[in-house]
XYZ file of C-alpha atoms in Angstrom:
440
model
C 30.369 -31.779 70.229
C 28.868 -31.188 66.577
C 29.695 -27.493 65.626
C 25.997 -26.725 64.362
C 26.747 -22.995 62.811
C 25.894 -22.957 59.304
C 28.295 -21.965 56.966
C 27.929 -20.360 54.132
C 27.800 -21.963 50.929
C 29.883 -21.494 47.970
C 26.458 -21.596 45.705
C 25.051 -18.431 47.434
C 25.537 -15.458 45.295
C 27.651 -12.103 46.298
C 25.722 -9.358 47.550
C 24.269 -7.234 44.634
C 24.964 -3.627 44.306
C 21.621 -1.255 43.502
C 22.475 -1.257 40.072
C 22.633 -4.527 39.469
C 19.840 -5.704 41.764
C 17.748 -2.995 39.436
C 19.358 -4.885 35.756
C 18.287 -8.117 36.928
C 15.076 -7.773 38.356
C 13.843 -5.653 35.760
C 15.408 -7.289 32.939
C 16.107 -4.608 30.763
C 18.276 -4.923 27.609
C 21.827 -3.284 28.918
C 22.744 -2.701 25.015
C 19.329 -1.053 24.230
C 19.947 1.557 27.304
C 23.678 1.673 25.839
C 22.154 2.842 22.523
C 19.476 5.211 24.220
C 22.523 6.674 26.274
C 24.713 7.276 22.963
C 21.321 8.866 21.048
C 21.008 10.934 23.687
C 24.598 12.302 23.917
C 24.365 13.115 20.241
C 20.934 14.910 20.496
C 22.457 16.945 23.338
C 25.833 17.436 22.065
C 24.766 18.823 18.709
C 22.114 21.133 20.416
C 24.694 22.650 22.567
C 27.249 23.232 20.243
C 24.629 24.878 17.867
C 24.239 26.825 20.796
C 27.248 28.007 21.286
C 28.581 28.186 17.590
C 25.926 28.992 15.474
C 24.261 31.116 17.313
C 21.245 28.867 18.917
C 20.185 25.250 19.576
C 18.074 23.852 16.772
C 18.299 20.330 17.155
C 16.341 19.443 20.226
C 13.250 21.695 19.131
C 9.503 19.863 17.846
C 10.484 20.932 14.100
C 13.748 19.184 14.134
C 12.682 15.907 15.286
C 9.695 16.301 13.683
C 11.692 15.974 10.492
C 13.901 13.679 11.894
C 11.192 11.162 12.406
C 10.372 11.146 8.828
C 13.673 11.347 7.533
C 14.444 8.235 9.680
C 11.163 5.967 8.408
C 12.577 4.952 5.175
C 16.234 3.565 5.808
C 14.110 2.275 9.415
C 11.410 0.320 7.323
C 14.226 -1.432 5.424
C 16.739 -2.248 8.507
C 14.159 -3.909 9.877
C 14.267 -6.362 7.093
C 18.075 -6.292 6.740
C 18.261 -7.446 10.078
C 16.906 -10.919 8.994
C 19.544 -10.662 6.312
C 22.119 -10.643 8.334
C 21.014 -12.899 11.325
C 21.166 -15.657 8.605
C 24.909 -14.517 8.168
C 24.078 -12.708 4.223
C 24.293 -9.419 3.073
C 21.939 -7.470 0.628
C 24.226 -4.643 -1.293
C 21.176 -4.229 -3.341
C 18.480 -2.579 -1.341
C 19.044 0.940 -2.453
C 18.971 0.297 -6.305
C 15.738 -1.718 -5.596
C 13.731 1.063 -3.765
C 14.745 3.244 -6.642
C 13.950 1.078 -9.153
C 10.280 0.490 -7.447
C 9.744 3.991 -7.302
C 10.342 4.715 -10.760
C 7.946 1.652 -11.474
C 5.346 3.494 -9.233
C 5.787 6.727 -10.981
C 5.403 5.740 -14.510
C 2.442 3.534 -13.366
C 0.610 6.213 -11.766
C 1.787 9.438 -13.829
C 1.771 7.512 -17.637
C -0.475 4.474 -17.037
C -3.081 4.306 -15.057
C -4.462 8.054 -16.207
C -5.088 6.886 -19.112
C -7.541 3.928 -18.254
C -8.869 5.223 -15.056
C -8.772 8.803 -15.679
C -6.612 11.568 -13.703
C -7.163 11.788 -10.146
C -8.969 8.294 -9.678
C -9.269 7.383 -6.202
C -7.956 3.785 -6.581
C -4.615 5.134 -8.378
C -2.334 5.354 -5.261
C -3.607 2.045 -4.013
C -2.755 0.232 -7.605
C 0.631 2.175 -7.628
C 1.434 1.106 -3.931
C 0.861 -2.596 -4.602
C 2.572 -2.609 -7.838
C 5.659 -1.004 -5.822
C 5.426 -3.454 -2.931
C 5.028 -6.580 -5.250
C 8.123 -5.525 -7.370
C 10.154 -5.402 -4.723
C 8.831 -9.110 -3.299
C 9.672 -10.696 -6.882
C 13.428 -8.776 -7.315
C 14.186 -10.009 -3.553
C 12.800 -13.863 -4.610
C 14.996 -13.336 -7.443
C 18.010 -12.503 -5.184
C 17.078 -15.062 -2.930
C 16.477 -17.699 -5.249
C 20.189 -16.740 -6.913
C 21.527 -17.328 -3.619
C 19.570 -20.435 -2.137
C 19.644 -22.864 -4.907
C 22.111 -21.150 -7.339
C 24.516 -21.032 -4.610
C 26.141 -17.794 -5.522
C 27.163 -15.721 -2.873
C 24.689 -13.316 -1.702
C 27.927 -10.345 -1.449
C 27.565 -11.147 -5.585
C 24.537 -11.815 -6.435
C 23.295 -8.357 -4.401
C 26.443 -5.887 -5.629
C 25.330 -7.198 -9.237
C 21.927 -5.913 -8.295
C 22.839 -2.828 -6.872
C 24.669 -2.104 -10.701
C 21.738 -3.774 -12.686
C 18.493 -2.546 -11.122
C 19.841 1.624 -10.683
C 20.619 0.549 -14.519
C 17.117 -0.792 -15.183
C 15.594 2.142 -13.516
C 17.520 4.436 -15.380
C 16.012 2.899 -18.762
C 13.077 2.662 -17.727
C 12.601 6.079 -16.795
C 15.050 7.406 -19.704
C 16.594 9.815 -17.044
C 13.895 11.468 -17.079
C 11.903 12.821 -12.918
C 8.764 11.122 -13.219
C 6.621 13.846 -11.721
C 4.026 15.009 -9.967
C 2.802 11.824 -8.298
C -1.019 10.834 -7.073
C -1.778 13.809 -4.481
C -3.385 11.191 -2.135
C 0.236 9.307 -2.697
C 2.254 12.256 -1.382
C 0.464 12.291 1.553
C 2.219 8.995 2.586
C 5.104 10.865 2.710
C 4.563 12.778 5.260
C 4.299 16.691 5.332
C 1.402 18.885 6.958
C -1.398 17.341 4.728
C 0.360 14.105 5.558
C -0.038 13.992 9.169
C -2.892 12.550 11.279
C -3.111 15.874 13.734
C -3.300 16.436 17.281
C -6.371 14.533 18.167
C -5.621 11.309 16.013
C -2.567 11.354 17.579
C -3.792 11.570 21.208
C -5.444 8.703 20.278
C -2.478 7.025 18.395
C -0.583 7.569 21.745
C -3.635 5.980 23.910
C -3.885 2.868 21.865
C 0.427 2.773 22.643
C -0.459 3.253 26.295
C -3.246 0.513 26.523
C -0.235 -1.874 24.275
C 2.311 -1.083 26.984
C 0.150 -2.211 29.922
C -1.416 -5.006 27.731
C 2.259 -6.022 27.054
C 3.133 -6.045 30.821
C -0.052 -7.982 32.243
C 0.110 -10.350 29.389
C 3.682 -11.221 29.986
C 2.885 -11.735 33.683
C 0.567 -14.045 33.177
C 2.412 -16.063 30.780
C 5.424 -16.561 33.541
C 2.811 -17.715 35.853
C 1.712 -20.360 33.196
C 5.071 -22.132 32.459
C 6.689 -21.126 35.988
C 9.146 -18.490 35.324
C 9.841 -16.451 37.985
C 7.533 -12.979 38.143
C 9.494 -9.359 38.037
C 9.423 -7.763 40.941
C 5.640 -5.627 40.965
C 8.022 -2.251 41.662
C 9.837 -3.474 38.087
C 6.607 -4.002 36.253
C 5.466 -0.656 37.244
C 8.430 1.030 36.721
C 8.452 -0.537 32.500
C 4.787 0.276 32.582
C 5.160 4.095 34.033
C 8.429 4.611 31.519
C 6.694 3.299 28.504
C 3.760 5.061 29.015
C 5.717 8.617 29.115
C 7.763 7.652 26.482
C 4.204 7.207 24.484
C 2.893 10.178 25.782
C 6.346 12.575 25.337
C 6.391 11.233 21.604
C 2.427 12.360 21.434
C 3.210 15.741 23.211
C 6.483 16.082 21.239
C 4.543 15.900 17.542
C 1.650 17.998 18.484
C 3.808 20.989 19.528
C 4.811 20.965 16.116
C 2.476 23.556 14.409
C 1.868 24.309 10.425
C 3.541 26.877 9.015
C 1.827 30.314 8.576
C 1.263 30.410 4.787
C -0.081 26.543 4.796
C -2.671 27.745 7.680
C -3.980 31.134 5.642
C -4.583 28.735 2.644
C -6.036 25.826 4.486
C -8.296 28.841 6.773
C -9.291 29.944 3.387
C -10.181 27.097 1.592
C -12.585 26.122 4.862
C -13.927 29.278 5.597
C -11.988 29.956 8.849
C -11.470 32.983 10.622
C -7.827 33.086 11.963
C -7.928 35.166 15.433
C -5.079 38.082 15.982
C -3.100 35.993 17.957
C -2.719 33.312 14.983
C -4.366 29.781 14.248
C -1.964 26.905 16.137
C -2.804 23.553 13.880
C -0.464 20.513 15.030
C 1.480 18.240 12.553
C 0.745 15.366 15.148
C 2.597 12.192 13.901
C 3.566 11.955 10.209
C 1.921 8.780 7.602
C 5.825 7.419 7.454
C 6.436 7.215 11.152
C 3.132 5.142 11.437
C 4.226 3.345 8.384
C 7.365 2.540 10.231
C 5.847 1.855 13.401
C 3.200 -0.635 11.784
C 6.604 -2.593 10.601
C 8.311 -2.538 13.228
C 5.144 -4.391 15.270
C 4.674 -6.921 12.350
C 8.121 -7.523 12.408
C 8.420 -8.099 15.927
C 5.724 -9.794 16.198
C 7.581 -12.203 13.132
C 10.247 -12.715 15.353
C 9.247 -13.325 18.654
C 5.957 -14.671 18.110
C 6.314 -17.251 14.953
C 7.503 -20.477 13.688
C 9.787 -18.043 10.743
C 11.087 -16.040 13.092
C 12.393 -19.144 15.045
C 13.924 -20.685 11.985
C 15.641 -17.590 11.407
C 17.261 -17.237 14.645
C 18.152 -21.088 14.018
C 19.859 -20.626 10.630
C 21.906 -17.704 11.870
C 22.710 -19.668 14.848
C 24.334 -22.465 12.872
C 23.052 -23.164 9.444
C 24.198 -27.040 8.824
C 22.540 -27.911 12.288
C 19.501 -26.168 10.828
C 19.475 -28.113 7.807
C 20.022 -31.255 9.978
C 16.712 -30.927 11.993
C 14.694 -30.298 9.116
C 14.185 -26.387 8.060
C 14.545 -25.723 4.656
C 17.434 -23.218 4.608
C 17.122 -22.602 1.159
C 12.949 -22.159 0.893
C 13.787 -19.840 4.263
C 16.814 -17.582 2.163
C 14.188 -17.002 -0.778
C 11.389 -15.807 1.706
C 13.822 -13.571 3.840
C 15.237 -11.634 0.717
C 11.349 -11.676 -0.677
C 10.665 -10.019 2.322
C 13.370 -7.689 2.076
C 12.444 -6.665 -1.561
C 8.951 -5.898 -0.065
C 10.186 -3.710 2.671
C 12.515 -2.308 0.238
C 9.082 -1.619 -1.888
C 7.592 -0.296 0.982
C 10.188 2.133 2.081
C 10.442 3.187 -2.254
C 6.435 4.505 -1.413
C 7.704 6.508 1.555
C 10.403 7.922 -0.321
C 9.219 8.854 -3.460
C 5.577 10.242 -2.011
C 8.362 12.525 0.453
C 9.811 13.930 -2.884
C 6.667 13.869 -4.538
C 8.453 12.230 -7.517
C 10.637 9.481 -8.812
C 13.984 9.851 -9.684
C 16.896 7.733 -11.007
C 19.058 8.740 -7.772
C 16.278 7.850 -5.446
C 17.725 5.400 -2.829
C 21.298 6.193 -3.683
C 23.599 4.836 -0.980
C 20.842 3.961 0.651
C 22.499 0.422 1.078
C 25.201 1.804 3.396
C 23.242 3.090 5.567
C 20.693 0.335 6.025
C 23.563 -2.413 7.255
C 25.270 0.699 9.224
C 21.531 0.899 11.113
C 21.501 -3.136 11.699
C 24.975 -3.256 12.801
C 24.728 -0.283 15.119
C 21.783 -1.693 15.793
C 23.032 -4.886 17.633
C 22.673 -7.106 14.559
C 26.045 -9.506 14.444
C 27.808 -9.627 11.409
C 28.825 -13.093 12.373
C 24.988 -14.350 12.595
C 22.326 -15.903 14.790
C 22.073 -11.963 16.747
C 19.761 -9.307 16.343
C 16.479 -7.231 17.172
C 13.883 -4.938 15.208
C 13.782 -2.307 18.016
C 17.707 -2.237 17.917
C 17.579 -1.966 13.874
C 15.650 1.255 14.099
C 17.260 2.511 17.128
C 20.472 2.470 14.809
C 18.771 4.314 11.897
C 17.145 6.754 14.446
C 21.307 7.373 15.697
C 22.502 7.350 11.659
C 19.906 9.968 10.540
C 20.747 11.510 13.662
C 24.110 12.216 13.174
C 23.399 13.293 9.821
C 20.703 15.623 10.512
C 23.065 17.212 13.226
C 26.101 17.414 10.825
C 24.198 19.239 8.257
C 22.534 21.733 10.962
C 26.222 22.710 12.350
C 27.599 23.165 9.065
C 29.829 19.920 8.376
C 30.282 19.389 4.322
C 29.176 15.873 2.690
C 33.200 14.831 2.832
C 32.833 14.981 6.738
C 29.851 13.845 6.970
C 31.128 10.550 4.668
C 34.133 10.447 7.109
C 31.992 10.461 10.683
C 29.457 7.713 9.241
C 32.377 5.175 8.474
C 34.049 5.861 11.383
C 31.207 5.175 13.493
C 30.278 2.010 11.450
C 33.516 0.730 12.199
C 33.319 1.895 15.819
C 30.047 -0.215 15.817
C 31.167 -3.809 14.817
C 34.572 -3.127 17.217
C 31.533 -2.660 20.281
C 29.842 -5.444 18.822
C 32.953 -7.906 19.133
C 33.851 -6.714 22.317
C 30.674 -7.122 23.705
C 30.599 -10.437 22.090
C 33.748 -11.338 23.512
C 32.944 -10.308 27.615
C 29.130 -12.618 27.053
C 31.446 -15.748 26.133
């Protein structure tokens, strides 16, 4: 007699614990939470031990990440462009000398040049300056690129040569000299109360983010139901859809609890012929210019990656470069337009910083390079190519100019501060190869 009990087969997989079962189905990024865990456990850490050393907690209040939010747009906007860099296994030393370079351009077009034609004040003046930045930094990183791709110098060289020649070139451009005060409709890209959209555009900032989110999740639902993949679970789409909305929301509530300080308020109340009651006037900061700058990257850039033929090459070349070659991309048209891009973004982040300090100085940008490829790496981005994300890149800078920011508010000097930076930069690549290592 046939024994007709099934057995179970070898194929079927173990039971899954909750945890797991919750990874899979929902596909989140296990690195990404890692990251979000770690930023977390800094933000805390440094609030309690202000708290119980320095006499209160001033880290996790709306001023201080307020602040840190701008202070994190800059080195962000460029990270996201290093990460390119270093998918397609290069390195750009450079990027710091380049932003200051473009912002001393900027400066002595719109303080000594343009006035003179157009007349002081002219409304087109930060627009001209802004382009001229942006496009300087697109030509230097062709340059670079072009160095690289067809002169076939190292891009470790050809980058730590620019690093010394263009913080050289700025230097003689600008004789020394601060270039100062910039277009007042400039500075306000830099953030600051007058730079800031307020509470209601930023209710409205953190609507349009809402709508995106549940765009995102319907849209990618239907597009597994074109080409057969396998849908999420609904209790997984709603759960991304509910977290990303109240992360959109928190960010919106977070900004607008911010207010302007008292002496900013009396002059604006002033100026506009407003009564401020007893109890005070309460006029929210809402989001800053530079953190919609950096957001607005950070989407394009995405959007480059995921959603486009470049963004596939990249991924390719990083992946293995001669197999690249072999199927037809152009590696070396592909190196000039990453480091052109990079130059732009490098452009782009010299506006943010030099409209911040409302001038242009030699030292603007300095070290700026360190901590660009510290936010990649940290980031996720592989040294050894063909691995990284946007999201991750300005996750890392958010966690660099978080440590710094908390370092400074406890008291550390720069020496420490030099000391924790490396050690978590090294820290970061050890991760990196270890997590590496357990995917093989």
């Amino acid at each position: 007699m046939t024994d007709q009990t099934t057995q179970p087969s070898s194929s079927t997989p173990a039971k899954e614990g909750v945890v797991a079962r919750f990874f899979r189905e929902t596909e989140l990024d296990t690195r990404l939470l890692g990251m979000l865990g770690a930023l977390a456990l800094i933000w805390i850490g440094f609030h309690f031990y202000g708290q119980m050393f320095r006499g209160g907690g001033f880290f996790l209040t709306p001023r201080n990440l307020w602040n840190l939010s701008v202070q994190t747009a800059s080195i962000g906007i460029m990270a996201t462009g290093m990460v390119l860099v270093i998918i397609t296994r290069h390195i750009d030393l450079s990027v710091g000398s380049v932003l200051g370079f473009c912002a001393i351009i900027m400066g002595v077009v719109q303080v000594n040049v343009l006035p003179q034609y157009l007349g002081l004040g002219h409304p087109v003046i930060w627009i001209i300056a802004v382009l001229v930045g942006i496009v300087c930094g697109t030509f230097i990183g062709a340059f670079h690129g072009a160095l690289i791709a067809y002169g076939k110098i190292p891009a470790f060289i050809v980058t730590l040569g620019g690093l010394l020649v263009w913080r050289g070139a700025a230097f003689l451009v600008a004789r020394g000299e601060t270039i100062s005060p910039v277009d007042p409709t400039f500075a306000l890209l830099g953030g600051g109360p007058y730079g800031a959209i307020g509470s209601t555009g930023s209710w409205i900032v953190g609507l349009l983010g809402c709508a995106a989110v549940l765009g995102l999740v319907v849209l990618g639902r239907r597009k597994r139901r074109i080409f057969h993949i396998t849908q999420r679970p609904v209790w997984a789409e709603s759960f991304i859809a509910v977290v990303g909305c109240g992360a959109v929301i928190g960010a919106v509530m977070l900004v607008n609890a911010y207010p302007w300080p008292r002496g900013i308020v009396r002059r604006y109340a002033a100026a506009n012929e407003i009564e401020i009651p007893a109890e005070g006037l309460f006029i929210s900061h809402g989001f800053a210019i530079p953190v919609l700058i950096l957001v607005a990257v950070a989407i394009f850039m995405t959007i480059l990656m995921s959603r486009s033929r470049f963004g596939r090459y990249v991924y390719a070349i990083g992946g293995n470069p001669e197999a690249a070659e072999l199927a037809g991309i152009n590696t070396r048209w592909m190196t000039v337009k990453i480091f052109a891009l990079m130059g732009a973004l490098a452009g782009l982040s010299a506006v943010v910083a030099s409209a911040r300090l409302g001038s242009a100085t030699n030292a603007l940008g300095t070290l700026d390079e360190l901590y660009v490829i510290a936010a990649a790496v940290i980031g996720g981005t592989s040294l050894a190519g063909g691995v990284g994300t946007i999201y991750g890149a300005i996750l890392g800078a958010l966690v660099m100019q978080s440590l710094q920011t908390g370092m400074v508010l406890i008291g550390f000097d720069a020496a420490m501060q030099q000391i924790v930076v490396g050690s978590v930069l090294v820290l970061a690549v050890y991760l990196d190869i270890l997590y590496r290592r357990k995917s093989k």
